[in-house]
Short mmCIF file of C-alpha atoms in Angstrom, two decimals:
data_model
loop_
_atom_site.label_atom_id
_atom_site.label_comp_id
_atom_site.label_asym_id
_atom_site.label_seq_id
_atom_site.Cartn_x
_atom_site.Cartn_y
_atom_site.Cartn_z
CA MET F 1 -2.51 2.17 -35.51
CA ASN F 2 0.70 0.23 -34.93
CA GLY F 3 1.77 -0.45 -31.38
CA ILE F 4 4.78 1.29 -29.85
CA ALA F 5 7.52 -0.32 -27.79
CA PHE F 6 7.79 0.20 -24.04
CA VAL F 7 9.95 -0.93 -21.14
CA LYS F 8 8.83 -0.97 -17.50
CA GLY F 9 11.44 -0.10 -14.86
CA HIS F 10 11.75 1.08 -11.29
CA GLY F 11 14.13 2.67 -8.79
CA THR F 12 13.31 1.62 -5.20
CA GLN F 13 9.82 0.73 -6.50
CA ASN F 14 9.20 4.20 -7.94
CA ASP F 15 8.09 2.82 -11.30
CA PHE F 16 8.06 4.15 -14.83
CA VAL F 17 6.98 3.32 -18.35
CA LEU F 18 9.86 4.13 -20.72
CA ILE F 19 8.95 4.90 -24.33
CA PRO F 20 11.98 4.67 -26.65
CA ASP F 21 11.73 7.52 -29.19
CA ALA F 22 15.24 8.29 -30.41
CA ASP F 23 14.09 10.32 -33.43
CA GLY F 24 11.30 12.21 -31.66
CA ALA F 25 8.52 10.79 -33.82
CA LEU F 26 6.24 10.06 -30.84
CA ALA F 27 6.34 13.49 -29.17
CA ALA F 28 2.92 14.55 -30.45
CA ARG F 29 1.28 11.21 -29.68
CA LEU F 30 2.47 11.10 -26.08
CA ASP F 31 0.02 13.75 -24.87
CA GLU F 32 -1.63 14.07 -21.46
CA GLN F 33 -4.39 11.59 -22.31
CA ALA F 34 -1.89 8.99 -23.57
CA VAL F 35 0.28 9.37 -20.46
CA ARG F 36 -2.74 8.92 -18.19
CA ARG F 37 -3.70 5.76 -20.05
CA LEU F 38 -0.20 4.27 -19.90
CA ALA F 39 0.19 5.07 -16.18
CA ASP F 40 -3.25 3.78 -15.16
CA ARG F 41 -2.73 0.73 -12.90
CA TYR F 42 -6.11 -0.77 -13.78
CA ALA F 43 -6.67 0.13 -17.44
CA GLY F 44 -3.08 0.59 -18.61
CA ILE F 45 0.44 -0.61 -17.88
CA GLY F 46 0.65 1.17 -14.54
CA ALA F 47 3.37 3.52 -13.31
CA ASP F 48 4.15 6.61 -11.26
CA GLY F 49 5.38 8.35 -14.41
CA VAL F 50 6.17 8.05 -18.11
CA ILE F 51 9.60 8.74 -19.63
CA ARG F 52 10.02 9.39 -23.32
CA VAL F 53 13.63 8.51 -24.15
CA THR F 54 14.67 10.78 -27.00
CA ARG F 55 17.73 12.56 -28.36
CA THR F 56 18.21 16.18 -27.37
CA GLU F 57 18.48 17.19 -31.02
CA THR F 58 14.75 16.36 -31.38
CA ALA F 59 13.65 18.46 -28.39
CA ASP F 60 13.48 22.22 -28.95
CA GLU F 61 12.81 22.92 -25.26
CA VAL F 62 16.21 21.63 -24.10
CA ARG F 63 18.41 21.59 -27.20
CA GLU F 64 20.18 24.86 -26.44
CA LEU F 65 20.74 23.97 -22.77
CA ALA F 66 21.77 20.35 -23.25
CA GLY F 67 25.46 20.93 -23.94
CA ASP F 68 27.10 17.58 -24.71
CA ALA F 69 24.11 15.56 -23.45
CA GLU F 70 22.91 13.36 -26.32
CA TRP F 71 19.75 12.12 -24.58
CA PHE F 72 16.74 13.93 -23.09
CA MET F 73 14.45 12.55 -20.39
CA ASP F 74 10.98 13.83 -21.31
CA TYR F 75 9.27 13.07 -18.00
CA ARG F 76 5.55 13.20 -17.21
CA ASN F 77 3.74 12.46 -13.96
CA ALA F 78 1.02 9.82 -13.92
CA ASP F 79 -1.69 12.49 -14.39
CA GLY F 80 0.02 13.69 -17.58
CA SER F 81 1.51 16.84 -16.07
CA VAL F 82 5.08 17.80 -16.94
CA ALA F 83 7.79 17.58 -14.25
CA GLU F 84 11.24 19.18 -14.15
CA MET F 85 13.02 15.86 -13.62
CA CYS F 86 12.97 12.65 -11.59
CA GLY F 87 15.94 11.30 -9.63
CA ASN F 88 14.79 7.68 -9.69
CA GLY F 89 13.63 7.97 -13.29
CA VAL F 90 16.95 9.29 -14.59
CA ARG F 91 18.73 6.26 -13.09
CA VAL F 92 16.25 3.93 -14.77
CA MET F 93 16.66 5.74 -18.09
CA ALA F 94 20.45 5.51 -17.77
CA ARG F 95 20.15 1.77 -17.12
CA TYR F 96 18.09 1.46 -20.30
CA LEU F 97 20.64 3.39 -22.37
CA TRP F 98 23.54 1.31 -21.06
CA GLU F 99 21.83 -2.08 -21.40
CA ASN F 100 20.74 -1.34 -24.96
CA GLY F 101 24.18 -0.17 -26.10
CA LEU F 102 23.03 3.38 -26.81
CA VAL F 103 25.85 4.97 -24.78
CA ASP F 104 29.45 4.00 -24.01
CA GLY F 105 31.44 4.28 -20.80
CA PRO F 106 30.44 4.40 -17.12
CA VAL F 107 29.52 8.12 -17.15
CA LEU F 108 26.84 9.82 -19.21
CA ALA F 109 24.97 13.11 -19.29
CA VAL F 110 21.16 13.22 -19.46
CA ALA F 111 19.29 16.42 -20.26
CA THR F 112 16.17 17.18 -18.20
CA ARG F 113 13.91 20.19 -17.85
CA GLY F 114 15.70 20.82 -14.56
CA GLY F 115 19.15 20.85 -16.17
CA VAL F 116 21.74 18.34 -17.36
CA ARG F 117 22.38 15.48 -14.93
CA THR F 118 25.62 13.49 -14.92
CA VAL F 119 25.07 9.80 -14.18
CA HIS F 120 27.70 7.32 -12.97
CA ALA F 121 27.57 3.51 -13.10
CA GLU F 122 29.01 2.20 -9.83
CA GLN F 123 31.02 -1.03 -9.64
CA ASP F 124 28.45 -2.62 -7.32
CA GLY F 125 25.69 -2.19 -9.90
CA GLU F 126 24.07 0.84 -8.33
CA ILE F 127 23.85 4.20 -10.09
CA THR F 128 24.76 7.68 -8.84
CA VAL F 129 23.22 10.87 -10.20
CA GLU F 130 24.59 14.37 -9.72
CA MET F 131 21.32 16.05 -8.76
CA GLY F 132 22.45 19.68 -8.60
CA ARG F 133 22.30 22.02 -5.62
CA ALA F 134 19.27 22.42 -3.41
CA LYS F 135 17.61 25.84 -3.66
CA PRO F 136 15.85 27.01 -0.48
CA ALA F 137 12.75 29.17 -0.81
CA ALA F 138 13.57 32.82 -1.50
CA THR F 139 11.06 33.99 1.12
CA ARG F 140 11.47 33.99 4.90
CA GLN F 141 7.73 33.42 5.28
CA LEU F 142 6.94 30.35 7.40
CA ALA F 143 5.44 27.38 5.57
CA PHE F 144 3.17 24.65 6.90
CA VAL F 145 1.84 21.24 5.88
CA ALA F 146 -1.36 19.72 7.27
CA ALA F 147 -2.31 16.03 7.01
CA GLY F 148 -3.93 13.39 9.19
CA GLY F 149 -5.31 16.00 11.59
CA HIS F 150 -1.83 17.41 12.29
CA THR F 151 -0.03 20.56 11.16
CA TRP F 152 3.75 20.86 10.95
CA GLU F 153 6.16 23.60 9.98
CA ALA F 154 7.74 22.75 6.63
CA THR F 155 11.04 23.43 4.91
CA PRO F 156 10.41 24.48 1.28
CA VAL F 157 13.24 23.61 -1.13
CA ARG F 158 13.71 22.88 -4.84
CA VAL F 159 15.85 19.96 -6.12
CA PRO F 160 14.85 21.16 -8.79
CA ASN F 161 11.21 20.03 -8.29
CA PRO F 162 9.48 21.92 -5.46
CA HIS F 163 9.34 20.11 -2.10
CA ALA F 164 8.00 20.66 1.40
CA VAL F 165 9.97 18.68 3.99
CA VAL F 166 8.32 17.92 7.33
CA PHE F 167 9.99 16.25 10.32
CA VAL F 168 7.68 13.94 12.26
CA ASP F 169 8.08 11.61 15.23
CA ASP F 170 6.02 8.85 13.59
CA LEU F 171 5.65 8.14 9.87
CA ASP F 172 2.06 7.01 10.51
CA ALA F 173 1.10 10.49 11.78
CA PRO F 174 0.10 11.87 8.33
CA GLY F 175 -2.51 9.10 8.02
CA SER F 176 -3.43 7.25 4.83
CA LEU F 177 -2.49 10.11 2.45
CA THR F 178 -5.37 9.26 0.13
CA SER F 179 -5.70 12.98 -0.58
CA ALA F 180 -3.14 15.71 -1.02
CA PRO F 181 -1.68 17.34 2.12
CA ASP F 182 -2.63 20.97 2.62
CA LEU F 183 0.23 23.39 1.82
CA ARG F 184 0.21 26.89 3.28
CA PRO F 185 0.66 29.67 2.33
CA ALA F 186 0.04 29.34 -1.38
CA ALA F 187 2.58 32.09 -2.08
CA VAL F 188 5.40 29.82 -0.87
CA PHE F 189 4.17 26.96 -3.07
CA PRO F 190 2.95 28.60 -6.30
CA ASP F 191 3.50 25.37 -8.26
CA SER F 192 2.28 23.12 -5.44
CA ALA F 193 4.97 20.71 -4.16
CA ASN F 194 5.89 17.17 -3.29
CA VAL F 195 5.66 16.60 0.46
CA GLU F 196 8.18 14.51 2.41
CA PHE F 197 7.33 13.26 5.91
CA VAL F 198 10.68 12.45 7.55
CA ALA F 199 11.53 10.53 10.73
CA ASP F 200 14.90 9.77 12.30
CA ARG F 201 16.26 6.23 12.29
CA GLY F 202 19.77 6.82 13.64
CA HIS F 203 22.92 8.87 13.12
CA LYS F 204 22.73 10.33 9.59
CA HIS F 205 19.93 7.89 8.87
CA ILE F 206 16.35 8.93 8.14
CA ALA F 207 13.18 7.36 6.74
CA MET F 208 10.40 9.05 4.82
CA ARG F 209 7.02 8.84 3.13
CA VAL F 210 6.26 11.06 0.15
CA TRP F 211 3.21 12.55 -1.52
CA GLU F 212 4.05 13.45 -5.13
CA ARG F 213 2.07 16.11 -6.95
CA GLY F 214 0.38 14.62 -9.99
CA VAL F 215 0.71 11.08 -8.63
CA GLY F 216 -0.19 10.62 -4.93
CA GLU F 217 1.76 8.67 -2.32
CA THR F 218 4.58 6.72 -3.98
CA ARG F 219 7.06 4.12 -2.83
CA SER F 220 9.99 6.48 -3.41
CA CYS F 221 10.92 9.86 -4.87
CA GLY F 222 14.52 10.64 -5.86
CA THR F 223 14.32 14.42 -5.72
CA GLY F 224 12.30 14.10 -2.51
CA VAL F 225 14.96 11.92 -0.92
CA CYS F 226 17.54 14.59 -1.78
CA ALA F 227 15.31 17.32 -0.35
CA ALA F 228 14.76 15.35 2.86
CA ALA F 229 18.46 14.57 3.31
CA TRP F 230 19.43 18.20 2.60
CA ALA F 231 16.94 19.46 5.19
CA ALA F 232 18.17 16.89 7.73
CA MET F 233 21.78 17.93 7.12
CA ARG F 234 20.88 21.58 7.86
CA ARG F 235 18.89 20.63 10.93
CA ASP F 236 21.72 18.45 12.24
CA GLY F 237 24.55 20.85 11.39
CA ALA F 238 26.22 18.14 9.28
CA GLY F 239 29.57 19.17 7.86
CA VAL F 240 31.06 19.14 4.37
CA GLY F 241 30.78 15.77 2.64
CA ALA F 242 27.86 14.54 4.77
CA ARG F 243 26.38 11.19 3.74
CA TYR F 244 22.86 10.19 4.79
CA LEU F 245 20.99 6.92 4.43
CA VAL F 246 17.36 7.40 3.45
CA ASP F 247 14.86 4.56 3.80
CA VAL F 248 11.70 4.70 1.70
CA PRO F 249 8.91 2.11 1.46
CA GLY F 250 10.55 0.77 -1.71
CA GLY F 251 14.12 0.41 -0.43
CA ARG F 252 17.14 2.49 0.53
CA LEU F 253 18.97 5.38 -1.14
CA VAL F 254 22.10 7.30 -0.20
CA VAL F 255 22.52 11.08 -0.47
CA THR F 256 25.96 12.70 -0.27
CA GLU F 257 26.59 16.45 -0.36
CA ARG F 258 29.85 17.42 -2.03
CA PRO F 259 31.86 20.40 -0.75
CA ASP F 260 30.53 22.46 -3.68
CA GLY F 261 26.92 21.76 -2.61
CA GLU F 262 26.17 19.21 -5.35
CA LEU F 263 23.86 16.47 -4.08
CA LEU F 264 24.68 12.92 -5.17
CA LEU F 265 21.88 10.35 -5.19
CA THR F 266 22.91 6.68 -5.22
CA GLY F 267 20.59 3.71 -5.57
CA PRO F 268 19.36 0.82 -7.70
CA ALA F 269 17.67 0.88 -11.11
CA VAL F 270 15.88 -2.17 -12.47
CA LEU F 271 14.34 -2.94 -15.87
CA GLY F 272 11.55 -5.48 -16.15
CA VAL F 273 8.62 -6.00 -18.51
CA ARG F 274 9.00 -5.16 -22.20
CA GLY F 275 6.35 -5.14 -24.89
CA THR F 276 4.23 -3.04 -27.22
CA VAL F 277 1.17 -0.96 -26.50
CA GLU F 278 -1.44 0.87 -28.58
CA LEU F 279 -1.77 4.63 -28.06
#
């Protein structure tokens, strides 16, 4: 079988294999097994996730909701599971579209399973994504996360992926995170969740580690950074237009909340290795 083209990219070292598929011909071939193989760091290319870059007209699941968005980010976690969207991944996909002349102008719309995201190319080379509004859990039931022999109260929120944000004094407290943190109660996290361990670094400045469902601990998580910043803003009583710096193991991102509640995520996106691979 002929090889297919791929591009490797990352946003604050949250890395992805991009599979260009403008006409949707590869949708059936990029199944769970194929995604696992591509994302495997020892037997494949290696990545936290796989992004199939295709036109919305080829994707029945988002075509009616895509509006004017020409492109769809078909995102899968490293274990092959489907995710709503990925804040670092959408910046990397936008970089790919711009650098390959597939879109014009500094602003573009990308369709995701979590909704259409508007992406802006900044003059300094970084990229900003309109990530939507955070959605707190509908229940008032308390939620908890346990890891490293500790248990903390958690803030459940969707952006639009489900997250559990935990404030800690020391980012080493959760331990090695070689296994998934325990989320309780299950009713608050019916789809499991990414877990963000967040520590203060200064005024409107936090740092975090993240465990991503379907992947494990990663160097960064765009939706998780937004969830952590949103929770910190509520904890701190930050006003309209708050802007937080968020340090992750892979770099730094900035989250701004607009007066209408829209969260803006700003950070780098880098493309690297290109080649072909057999599926």
